[in-house]
Structures are given as structure tokens and as C-alpha cells.
Amino acid sequence: MPTLKFAVLPGDYIGPEVMSEALRVLDHVAKKENLELSYQQADVGGAGIDHHGKALPDSTLALCREADAILFGSVGGPKWEKLPPKEQPERAALLPLRKAFNLFANIRPGLLYPDLTDASPLKSARIPDGIDIVCIRELTGGIYFGQPKTTVTLDNGEEQAIDTMVYKTSEIERIAEVAAVTARARGKKVCSVDKANVLETSVLWRRVVTAYFAKNHPDIALTHMYVDNAAMQLARDPNQFDVLFTENMFGDILSDEMAVICGSLGMLSSASLGTGKNSLGLPFGLFEPAGGTAPDIAGKGVANPCAQILSAAMMLRYSFGLAAVADRIEAAVRAAVATDGVRTGDIAFGRPAVGTRAMSDAIIARL
Ligand code: IPM
Ligand code: MG
């Protein structure tokens, strides 16, 4: 019986609530598909700070190193906002985890079911068939990690802060490959987003991406767009894109824009894949919902578990090679939410809203 060994890091606020629903779905699927689940939970983020004195405890990191994938919840919230920026859950847990496992490729599907177009701030007439795009974001380079990164006091007494944007050819090529492979399984269209009219890193990015696709993926339609224009085009006509592909900070910003035009954050999953292979020879990855910890609704049993459940499906797809099982989970979510209209409050729009548990029950019933 194939064993799926993964670390479960629920995190803070709604993190643990939606995580337990994703685990129920996985348990159900495992029984049906004859898979053995082997997972252990560990503290991360604020929970790490509260119980171990740091956002990414050594024991949590050790557990992740033993695993073939990480199923991540969400971290951060008001309780830890007064800590120095470098110690806060987001910066002290998520960024070091990405770095520790070289999780250079962030894949965020921007999917809005046609029946859910109400959830989007865009007019339904603009997106009659919903939205179906993917954002591929470089995740371990650029201005997030470049050195120097510091604040100094100048001779005249004023402060000066420095962040450094750095990219090298190999970093650009490996993420270009992920974009190409993603596009190949979809509409074979990649739009690479940069700021090549201003930034050196973007000039290199555009040159390397162009050459890489010409040499390795000549059949994929590659276009380039400046990031300011891409932000505008995404709001104007999101489906002009198939795969949006960009560097770290641009991807951070554009993926949030993509998330909001796709309606509820409660529906969006993501995968961060590394250079490393797991014990199955597949990409080691971290899988997390895009929506954050939602402190305002934590503890009320109303959070939408779909994004966490869909993140678990991505884990099966990428780190365990179980695409068919992932398809089934995704279809069950779609059937519950879109076809049968079982909705949590964030996507209810006047329908009676169900709670977190009832939502996952509805998904399990359709598996
Ligand atoms: C994201 C988040 C993180 C990022 C934060 C929490 C550090 O916004 O995953 O998009 O900026 O990458
Ligand atoms: Mg972000």
C-alpha cells in the first residue's frame, strides 16, 4: 500500500480549523483509494512562538525534513503583530521554510467556477465563464532574499533602508521550466511579467526567458508584459492569460490581485515546489491555502475549508504523483460548491450558509 508521509503545520487562527477538515477529506480518500497516510502535526507561526519561543521551531523543521511534503495552514495575526518585524510569524516561519527547502516555484491557480461569478468584484458580464488562469511566481530570489538587506544610519543622522533585487540565469531558467510545463498541460500560453523598461533584473529575466523558451519550448506561445500593464490587464480581462509567470515580488502582488478577482480567498490553493525530490523521486513541496488566518472569524466554525482541501489535492498531485485522486477531490469540491450550491458564508450570496464542518461533509459525500 503506498504510504503518504507528510508534515502537517496548521498554524494560527482558522489554520487548525480548516486543516482538520482537509485531514478528514484525506482520511476518507485514503480509505477509498487504499493509501496509507502517515502524518504528524507540528506548531508553526504564532503557535511556534507561543509554545517553543520561535515561529519555526527546530522540531518542526526536523519533522518537515523527514517528510515527503508539507501541508501548511496559515500563520500570523494580531496576537503577534507587536513583535519585531523579523520575528513575526510570516517572516520568521514562511520565508525560512521556503528557503530551507529551496521552494522556488509557487503555483497559484486562479480558478473561479462559472456559477460563482457573483463572488468576483468584476462584473459577471466580463467573466461569463468564470476565470481559469494560473500564476507561477518565483519564490526564493529577487528582492525578498537579495543582499544587502539592511537599515543603516547615515552620517547626517537619517536612516536609510536597502533591499536588493538579484536574479541569476539559473534561477530564471528553472522557474521558466515550471511555467512551460504548466502551460503545456493547459492552453500552451505563457505571459512573462517583468519591468524590463526600468530594472536590470528584468532585462536579464526577459532575455533569459526568451532564449529558454525558443530553445526548449518553441511550441509554447510566449509573450511579455510590464508589471504595471499586467496589473491593469488582469482587472480588465483576466482570461486573456493562461499562465502568468513572474518574479517574486511582482508575483506576490499579482497573485493577490488574481485571488480577489477570483472571488473568495477561501477557495484558492497553492503549491510551492522545491529543487529537491522527496523519497518518491517527486518534487518536495509545501501546500497552503492563499487566504491567511482570518482572525475575525476564527473559532466560529464558519471558515471556508475548500482552499485547504484543494491544497491537499495539490499535494497529492505534485508530491505524491496521484493526479487522478487529486482530480476527484477537485471535482467533489466543485460539485458541492458550484453544482449543488453548498456554500460557506464567504461565497453564499443570499443562500443559506453552512459551517466549516458541513462544507467538508458535503465534499466528502460527493467523493
Ligand atoms: C504570500 C504572502 C507572503 C509573501 C508573506 C506572508 C511573507 O503574502 O505568500 O503571498 O509575501 O510571500
Ligand atoms: Mg502575498
PDB file of N, CA, C and O in Angstrom, residues 309-360:
ATOM      1  N   ILE A 309      -8.556  22.160   1.548  1.00  0.00           N
ATOM      2  CA  ILE A 309      -8.823  20.857   0.924  1.00  0.00           C
ATOM      3  C   ILE A 309      -8.217  20.801  -0.484  1.00  0.00           C
ATOM      4  O   ILE A 309      -7.597  19.805  -0.875  1.00  0.00           O
ATOM      5  N   LEU A 310      -8.349  21.905  -1.226  1.00  0.00           N
ATOM      6  CA  LEU A 310      -7.769  21.946  -2.578  1.00  0.00           C
ATOM      7  C   LEU A 310      -6.237  21.962  -2.517  1.00  0.00           C
ATOM      8  O   LEU A 310      -5.568  21.448  -3.428  1.00  0.00           O
ATOM      9  N   SER A 311      -5.685  22.528  -1.448  1.00  0.00           N
ATOM     10  CA  SER A 311      -4.221  22.487  -1.281  1.00  0.00           C
ATOM     11  C   SER A 311      -3.762  21.052  -1.022  1.00  0.00           C
ATOM     12  O   SER A 311      -2.706  20.620  -1.509  1.00  0.00           O
ATOM     13  N   ALA A 312      -4.562  20.318  -0.253  1.00  0.00           N
ATOM     14  CA  ALA A 312      -4.244  18.901  -0.022  1.00  0.00           C
ATOM     15  C   ALA A 312      -4.292  18.139  -1.353  1.00  0.00           C
ATOM     16  O   ALA A 312      -3.453  17.267  -1.620  1.00  0.00           O
ATOM     17  N   ALA A 313      -5.260  18.493  -2.205  1.00  0.00           N
ATOM     18  CA  ALA A 313      -5.334  17.848  -3.529  1.00  0.00           C
ATOM     19  C   ALA A 313      -4.076  18.162  -4.343  1.00  0.00           C
ATOM     20  O   ALA A 313      -3.526  17.282  -5.022  1.00  0.00           O
ATOM     21  N   MET A 314      -3.609  19.405  -4.259  1.00  0.00           N
ATOM     22  CA  MET A 314      -2.369  19.758  -4.986  1.00  0.00           C
ATOM     23  C   MET A 314      -1.197  18.940  -4.467  1.00  0.00           C
ATOM     24  O   MET A 314      -0.324  18.529  -5.228  1.00  0.00           O
ATOM     25  N   MET A 315      -1.183  18.707  -3.164  1.00  0.00           N
ATOM     26  CA  MET A 315      -0.108  17.886  -2.583  1.00  0.00           C
ATOM     27  C   MET A 315      -0.120  16.481  -3.187  1.00  0.00           C
ATOM     28  O   MET A 315       0.932  15.947  -3.563  1.00  0.00           O
ATOM     29  N   LEU A 316      -1.311  15.904  -3.291  1.00  0.00           N
ATOM     30  CA  LEU A 316      -1.409  14.565  -3.893  1.00  0.00           C
ATOM     31  C   LEU A 316      -0.917  14.590  -5.342  1.00  0.00           C
ATOM     32  O   LEU A 316      -0.215  13.692  -5.795  1.00  0.00           O
ATOM     33  N   ARG A 317      -1.284  15.647  -6.048  1.00  0.00           N
ATOM     34  CA  ARG A 317      -0.924  15.749  -7.458  1.00  0.00           C
ATOM     35  C   ARG A 317       0.593  15.875  -7.634  1.00  0.00           C
ATOM     36  O   ARG A 317       1.206  15.138  -8.399  1.00  0.00           O
ATOM     37  N   TYR A 318       1.195  16.843  -6.924  1.00  0.00           N
ATOM     38  CA  TYR A 318       2.594  17.175  -7.212  1.00  0.00           C
ATOM     39  C   TYR A 318       3.596  16.321  -6.437  1.00  0.00           C
ATOM     40  O   TYR A 318       4.583  15.866  -7.002  1.00  0.00           O
ATOM     41  N   SER A 319       3.365  16.144  -5.135  1.00  0.00           N
ATOM     42  CA  SER A 319       4.397  15.471  -4.338  1.00  0.00           C
ATOM     43  C   SER A 319       4.177  13.963  -4.235  1.00  0.00           C
ATOM     44  O   SER A 319       5.089  13.236  -3.849  1.00  0.00           O
ATOM     45  N   PHE A 320       2.965  13.492  -4.567  1.00  0.00           N
ATOM     46  CA  PHE A 320       2.722  12.051  -4.468  1.00  0.00           C
ATOM     47  C   PHE A 320       2.318  11.422  -5.798  1.00  0.00           C
ATOM     48  O   PHE A 320       2.005  10.226  -5.854  1.00  0.00           O
ATOM     49  N   GLY A 321       2.282  12.222  -6.856  1.00  0.00           N
ATOM     50  CA  GLY A 321       2.010  11.668  -8.178  1.00  0.00           C
ATOM     51  C   GLY A 321       0.621  11.067  -8.328  1.00  0.00           C
ATOM     52  O   GLY A 321       0.414  10.174  -9.149  1.00  0.00           O
ATOM     53  N   LEU A 322      -0.336  11.544  -7.512  1.00  0.00           N
ATOM     54  CA  LEU A 322      -1.683  10.964  -7.544  1.00  0.00           C
ATOM     55  C   LEU A 322      -2.665  11.927  -8.226  1.00  0.00           C
ATOM     56  O   LEU A 322      -3.636  12.397  -7.622  1.00  0.00           O
ATOM     57  N   ALA A 323      -2.406  12.185  -9.497  1.00  0.00           N
ATOM     58  CA  ALA A 323      -3.207  13.174 -10.217  1.00  0.00           C
ATOM     59  C   ALA A 323      -4.684  12.795 -10.268  1.00  0.00           C
ATOM     60  O   ALA A 323      -5.562  13.650 -10.113  1.00  0.00           O
ATOM     61  N   ALA A 324      -4.961  11.503 -10.457  1.00  0.00           N
ATOM     62  CA  ALA A 324      -6.364  11.091 -10.592  1.00  0.00           C
ATOM     63  C   ALA A 324      -7.121  11.314  -9.279  1.00  0.00           C
ATOM     64  O   ALA A 324      -8.288  11.726  -9.284  1.00  0.00           O
ATOM     65  N   VAL A 325      -6.455  11.048  -8.170  1.00  0.00           N
ATOM     66  CA  VAL A 325      -7.100  11.258  -6.871  1.00  0.00           C
ATOM     67  C   VAL A 325      -7.316  12.762  -6.635  1.00  0.00           C
ATOM     68  O   VAL A 325      -8.367  13.191  -6.160  1.00  0.00           O
ATOM     69  N   ALA A 326      -6.310  13.536  -7.003  1.00  0.00           N
ATOM     70  CA  ALA A 326      -6.438  14.995  -6.886  1.00  0.00           C
ATOM     71  C   ALA A 326      -7.615  15.494  -7.726  1.00  0.00           C
ATOM     72  O   ALA A 326      -8.418  16.318  -7.273  1.00  0.00           O
ATOM     73  N   ASP A 327      -7.725  14.970  -8.932  1.00  0.00           N
ATOM     74  CA  ASP A 327      -8.857  15.333  -9.802  1.00  0.00           C
ATOM     75  C   ASP A 327     -10.184  15.061  -9.104  1.00  0.00           C
ATOM     76  O   ASP A 327     -11.116  15.856  -9.183  1.00  0.00           O
ATOM     77  N   ARG A 328     -10.258  13.914  -8.433  1.00  0.00           N
ATOM     78  CA  ARG A 328     -11.516  13.542  -7.777  1.00  0.00           C
ATOM     79  C   ARG A 328     -11.866  14.496  -6.641  1.00  0.00           C
ATOM     80  O   ARG A 328     -13.024  14.866  -6.466  1.00  0.00           O
ATOM     81  N   ILE A 329     -10.851  14.879  -5.881  1.00  0.00           N
ATOM     82  CA  ILE A 329     -11.121  15.833  -4.794  1.00  0.00           C
ATOM     83  C   ILE A 329     -11.579  17.171  -5.379  1.00  0.00           C
ATOM     84  O   ILE A 329     -12.550  17.777  -4.929  1.00  0.00           O
ATOM     85  N   GLU A 330     -10.882  17.620  -6.407  1.00  0.00           N
ATOM     86  CA  GLU A 330     -11.246  18.901  -7.025  1.00  0.00           C
ATOM     87  C   GLU A 330     -12.666  18.845  -7.596  1.00  0.00           C
ATOM     88  O   GLU A 330     -13.435  19.809  -7.480  1.00  0.00           O
ATOM     89  N   ALA A 331     -13.000  17.710  -8.192  1.00  0.00           N
ATOM     90  CA  ALA A 331     -14.351  17.568  -8.748  1.00  0.00           C
ATOM     91  C   ALA A 331     -15.404  17.557  -7.642  1.00  0.00           C
ATOM     92  O   ALA A 331     -16.501  18.111  -7.801  1.00  0.00           O
ATOM     93  N   ALA A 332     -15.074  16.963  -6.493  1.00  0.00           N
ATOM     94  CA  ALA A 332     -16.035  16.911  -5.385  1.00  0.00           C
ATOM     95  C   ALA A 332     -16.270  18.314  -4.803  1.00  0.00           C
ATOM     96  O   ALA A 332     -17.397  18.675  -4.454  1.00  0.00           O
ATOM     97  N   VAL A 333     -15.198  19.094  -4.727  1.00  0.00           N
ATOM     98  CA  VAL A 333     -15.353  20.477  -4.237  1.00  0.00           C
ATOM     99  C   VAL A 333     -16.244  21.257  -5.206  1.00  0.00           C
ATOM    100  O   VAL A 333     -17.186  21.947  -4.814  1.00  0.00           O
ATOM    101  N   ARG A 334     -15.951  21.096  -6.465  1.00  0.00           N
ATOM    102  CA  ARG A 334     -16.727  21.808  -7.485  1.00  0.00           C
ATOM    103  C   ARG A 334     -18.195  21.380  -7.458  1.00  0.00           C
ATOM    104  O   ARG A 334     -19.107  22.214  -7.548  1.00  0.00           O
ATOM    105  N   ALA A 335     -18.412  20.082  -7.317  1.00  0.00           N
ATOM    106  CA  ALA A 335     -19.791  19.580  -7.296  1.00  0.00           C
ATOM    107  C   ALA A 335     -20.540  20.148  -6.091  1.00  0.00           C
ATOM    108  O   ALA A 335     -21.689  20.579  -6.207  1.00  0.00           O
ATOM    109  N   ALA A 336     -19.891  20.163  -4.942  1.00  0.00           N
ATOM    110  CA  ALA A 336     -20.556  20.654  -3.735  1.00  0.00           C
ATOM    111  C   ALA A 336     -20.862  22.146  -3.857  1.00  0.00           C
ATOM    112  O   ALA A 336     -21.993  22.590  -3.655  1.00  0.00           O
ATOM    113  N   VAL A 337     -19.835  22.903  -4.227  1.00  0.00           N
ATOM    114  CA  VAL A 337     -19.955  24.365  -4.197  1.00  0.00           C
ATOM    115  C   VAL A 337     -20.738  24.897  -5.404  1.00  0.00           C
ATOM    116  O   VAL A 337     -21.676  25.689  -5.247  1.00  0.00           O
ATOM    117  N   ALA A 338     -20.327  24.466  -6.582  1.00  0.00           N
ATOM    118  CA  ALA A 338     -20.893  25.055  -7.794  1.00  0.00           C
ATOM    119  C   ALA A 338     -22.192  24.366  -8.189  1.00  0.00           C
ATOM    120  O   ALA A 338     -23.248  25.005  -8.293  1.00  0.00           O
ATOM    121  N   THR A 339     -22.150  23.064  -8.361  1.00  0.00           N
ATOM    122  CA  THR A 339     -23.326  22.357  -8.854  1.00  0.00           C
ATOM    123  C   THR A 339     -24.448  22.362  -7.820  1.00  0.00           C
ATOM    124  O   THR A 339     -25.585  22.698  -8.125  1.00  0.00           O
ATOM    125  N   ASP A 340     -24.118  21.989  -6.589  1.00  0.00           N
ATOM    126  CA  ASP A 340     -25.170  21.804  -5.586  1.00  0.00           C
ATOM    127  C   ASP A 340     -25.344  22.992  -4.653  1.00  0.00           C
ATOM    128  O   ASP A 340     -26.217  22.979  -3.782  1.00  0.00           O
ATOM    129  N   GLY A 341     -24.505  24.003  -4.811  1.00  0.00           N
ATOM    130  CA  GLY A 341     -24.710  25.244  -4.064  1.00  0.00           C
ATOM    131  C   GLY A 341     -24.547  25.135  -2.559  1.00  0.00           C
ATOM    132  O   GLY A 341     -25.172  25.881  -1.813  1.00  0.00           O
ATOM    133  N   VAL A 342     -23.716  24.202  -2.108  1.00  0.00           N
ATOM    134  CA  VAL A 342     -23.402  24.170  -0.678  1.00  0.00           C
ATOM    135  C   VAL A 342     -22.312  25.212  -0.445  1.00  0.00           C
ATOM    136  O   VAL A 342     -21.224  25.108  -1.004  1.00  0.00           O
ATOM    137  N   ARG A 343     -22.608  26.226   0.356  1.00  0.00           N
ATOM    138  CA  ARG A 343     -21.695  27.375   0.432  1.00  0.00           C
ATOM    139  C   ARG A 343     -21.446  27.828   1.867  1.00  0.00           C
ATOM    140  O   ARG A 343     -22.391  27.957   2.642  1.00  0.00           O
ATOM    141  N   THR A 344     -20.192  28.116   2.157  1.00  0.00           N
ATOM    142  CA  THR A 344     -19.895  28.833   3.402  1.00  0.00           C
ATOM    143  C   THR A 344     -20.220  30.312   3.183  1.00  0.00           C
ATOM    144  O   THR A 344     -20.459  30.745   2.051  1.00  0.00           O
ATOM    145  N   GLY A 345     -20.210  31.074   4.261  1.00  0.00           N
ATOM    146  CA  GLY A 345     -20.673  32.469   4.209  1.00  0.00           C
ATOM    147  C   GLY A 345     -19.963  33.325   3.175  1.00  0.00           C
ATOM    148  O   GLY A 345     -20.591  34.180   2.534  1.00  0.00           O
ATOM    149  N   ASP A 346     -18.665  33.109   2.985  1.00  0.00           N
ATOM    150  CA  ASP A 346     -17.898  33.954   2.058  1.00  0.00           C
ATOM    151  C   ASP A 346     -18.371  33.835   0.616  1.00  0.00           C
ATOM    152  O   ASP A 346     -18.125  34.730  -0.198  1.00  0.00           O
ATOM    153  N   ILE A 347     -19.057  32.726   0.278  1.00  0.00           N
ATOM    154  CA  ILE A 347     -19.498  32.540  -1.105  1.00  0.00           C
ATOM    155  C   ILE A 347     -21.008  32.261  -1.192  1.00  0.00           C
ATOM    156  O   ILE A 347     -21.489  31.752  -2.200  1.00  0.00           O
ATOM    157  N   ALA A 348     -21.729  32.624  -0.125  1.00  0.00           N
ATOM    158  CA  ALA A 348     -23.147  32.238  -0.067  1.00  0.00           C
ATOM    159  C   ALA A 348     -24.061  33.138  -0.900  1.00  0.00           C
ATOM    160  O   ALA A 348     -24.998  32.675  -1.535  1.00  0.00           O
ATOM    161  N   PHE A 349     -23.814  34.432  -0.889  1.00  0.00           N
ATOM    162  CA  PHE A 349     -24.642  35.385  -1.655  1.00  0.00           C
ATOM    163  C   PHE A 349     -26.126  35.146  -1.513  1.00  0.00           C
ATOM    164  O   PHE A 349     -26.829  34.824  -2.468  1.00  0.00           O
ATOM    165  N   GLY A 350     -26.595  35.285  -0.293  1.00  0.00           N
ATOM    166  CA  GLY A 350     -28.036  35.192  -0.073  1.00  0.00           C
ATOM    167  C   GLY A 350     -28.537  33.784   0.161  1.00  0.00           C
ATOM    168  O   GLY A 350     -29.620  33.594   0.708  1.00  0.00           O
ATOM    169  N   ARG A 351     -27.759  32.779  -0.247  1.00  0.00           N
ATOM    170  CA  ARG A 351     -28.192  31.417   0.071  1.00  0.00           C
ATOM    171  C   ARG A 351     -27.916  31.168   1.550  1.00  0.00           C
ATOM    172  O   ARG A 351     -27.063  31.812   2.142  1.00  0.00           O
ATOM    173  N   PRO A 352     -28.575  30.175   2.116  1.00  0.00           N
ATOM    174  CA  PRO A 352     -28.226  29.830   3.489  1.00  0.00           C
ATOM    175  C   PRO A 352     -26.781  29.341   3.525  1.00  0.00           C
ATOM    176  O   PRO A 352     -26.382  28.537   2.678  1.00  0.00           O
ATOM    177  N   ALA A 353     -26.020  29.860   4.470  1.00  0.00           N
ATOM    178  CA  ALA A 353     -24.617  29.468   4.544  1.00  0.00           C
ATOM    179  C   ALA A 353     -24.449  28.290   5.485  1.00  0.00           C
ATOM    180  O   ALA A 353     -25.147  28.180   6.490  1.00  0.00           O
ATOM    181  N   VAL A 354     -23.526  27.399   5.140  1.00  0.00           N
ATOM    182  CA  VAL A 354     -23.219  26.282   6.031  1.00  0.00           C
ATOM    183  C   VAL A 354     -21.891  26.568   6.743  1.00  0.00           C
ATOM    184  O   VAL A 354     -21.133  27.438   6.334  1.00  0.00           O
ATOM    185  N   GLY A 355     -21.628  25.824   7.790  1.00  0.00           N
ATOM    186  CA  GLY A 355     -20.379  25.992   8.528  1.00  0.00           C
ATOM    187  C   GLY A 355     -19.252  25.155   7.929  1.00  0.00           C
ATOM    188  O   GLY A 355     -19.436  24.434   6.940  1.00  0.00           O
ATOM    189  N   THR A 356     -18.097  25.261   8.582  1.00  0.00           N
ATOM    190  CA  THR A 356     -16.883  24.597   8.101  1.00  0.00           C
ATOM    191  C   THR A 356     -17.080  23.082   7.978  1.00  0.00           C
ATOM    192  O   THR A 356     -16.769  22.477   6.945  1.00  0.00           O
ATOM    193  N   ARG A 357     -17.621  22.482   9.055  1.00  0.00           N
ATOM    194  CA  ARG A 357     -17.780  21.030   9.075  1.00  0.00           C
ATOM    195  C   ARG A 357     -18.789  20.557   8.020  1.00  0.00           C
ATOM    196  O   ARG A 357     -18.546  19.609   7.279  1.00  0.00           O
ATOM    197  N   ALA A 358     -19.907  21.276   7.914  1.00  0.00           N
ATOM    198  CA  ALA A 358     -20.929  20.877   6.937  1.00  0.00           C
ATOM    199  C   ALA A 358     -20.394  20.993   5.506  1.00  0.00           C
ATOM    200  O   ALA A 358     -20.735  20.185   4.628  1.00  0.00           O
ATOM    201  N   MET A 359     -19.537  21.977   5.287  1.00  0.00           N
ATOM    202  CA  MET A 359     -18.942  22.133   3.950  1.00  0.00           C
ATOM    203  C   MET A 359     -18.082  20.917   3.621  1.00  0.00           C
ATOM    204  O   MET A 359     -18.203  20.336   2.537  1.00  0.00           O
ATOM    205  N   SER A 360     -17.241  20.511   4.565  1.00  0.00           N
ATOM    206  CA  SER A 360     -16.385  19.361   4.234  1.00  0.00           C
ATOM    207  C   SER A 360     -17.204  18.073   4.187  1.00  0.00           C
ATOM    208  O   SER A 360     -16.904  17.173   3.400  1.00  0.00           O
TER     209      SER A 360
END
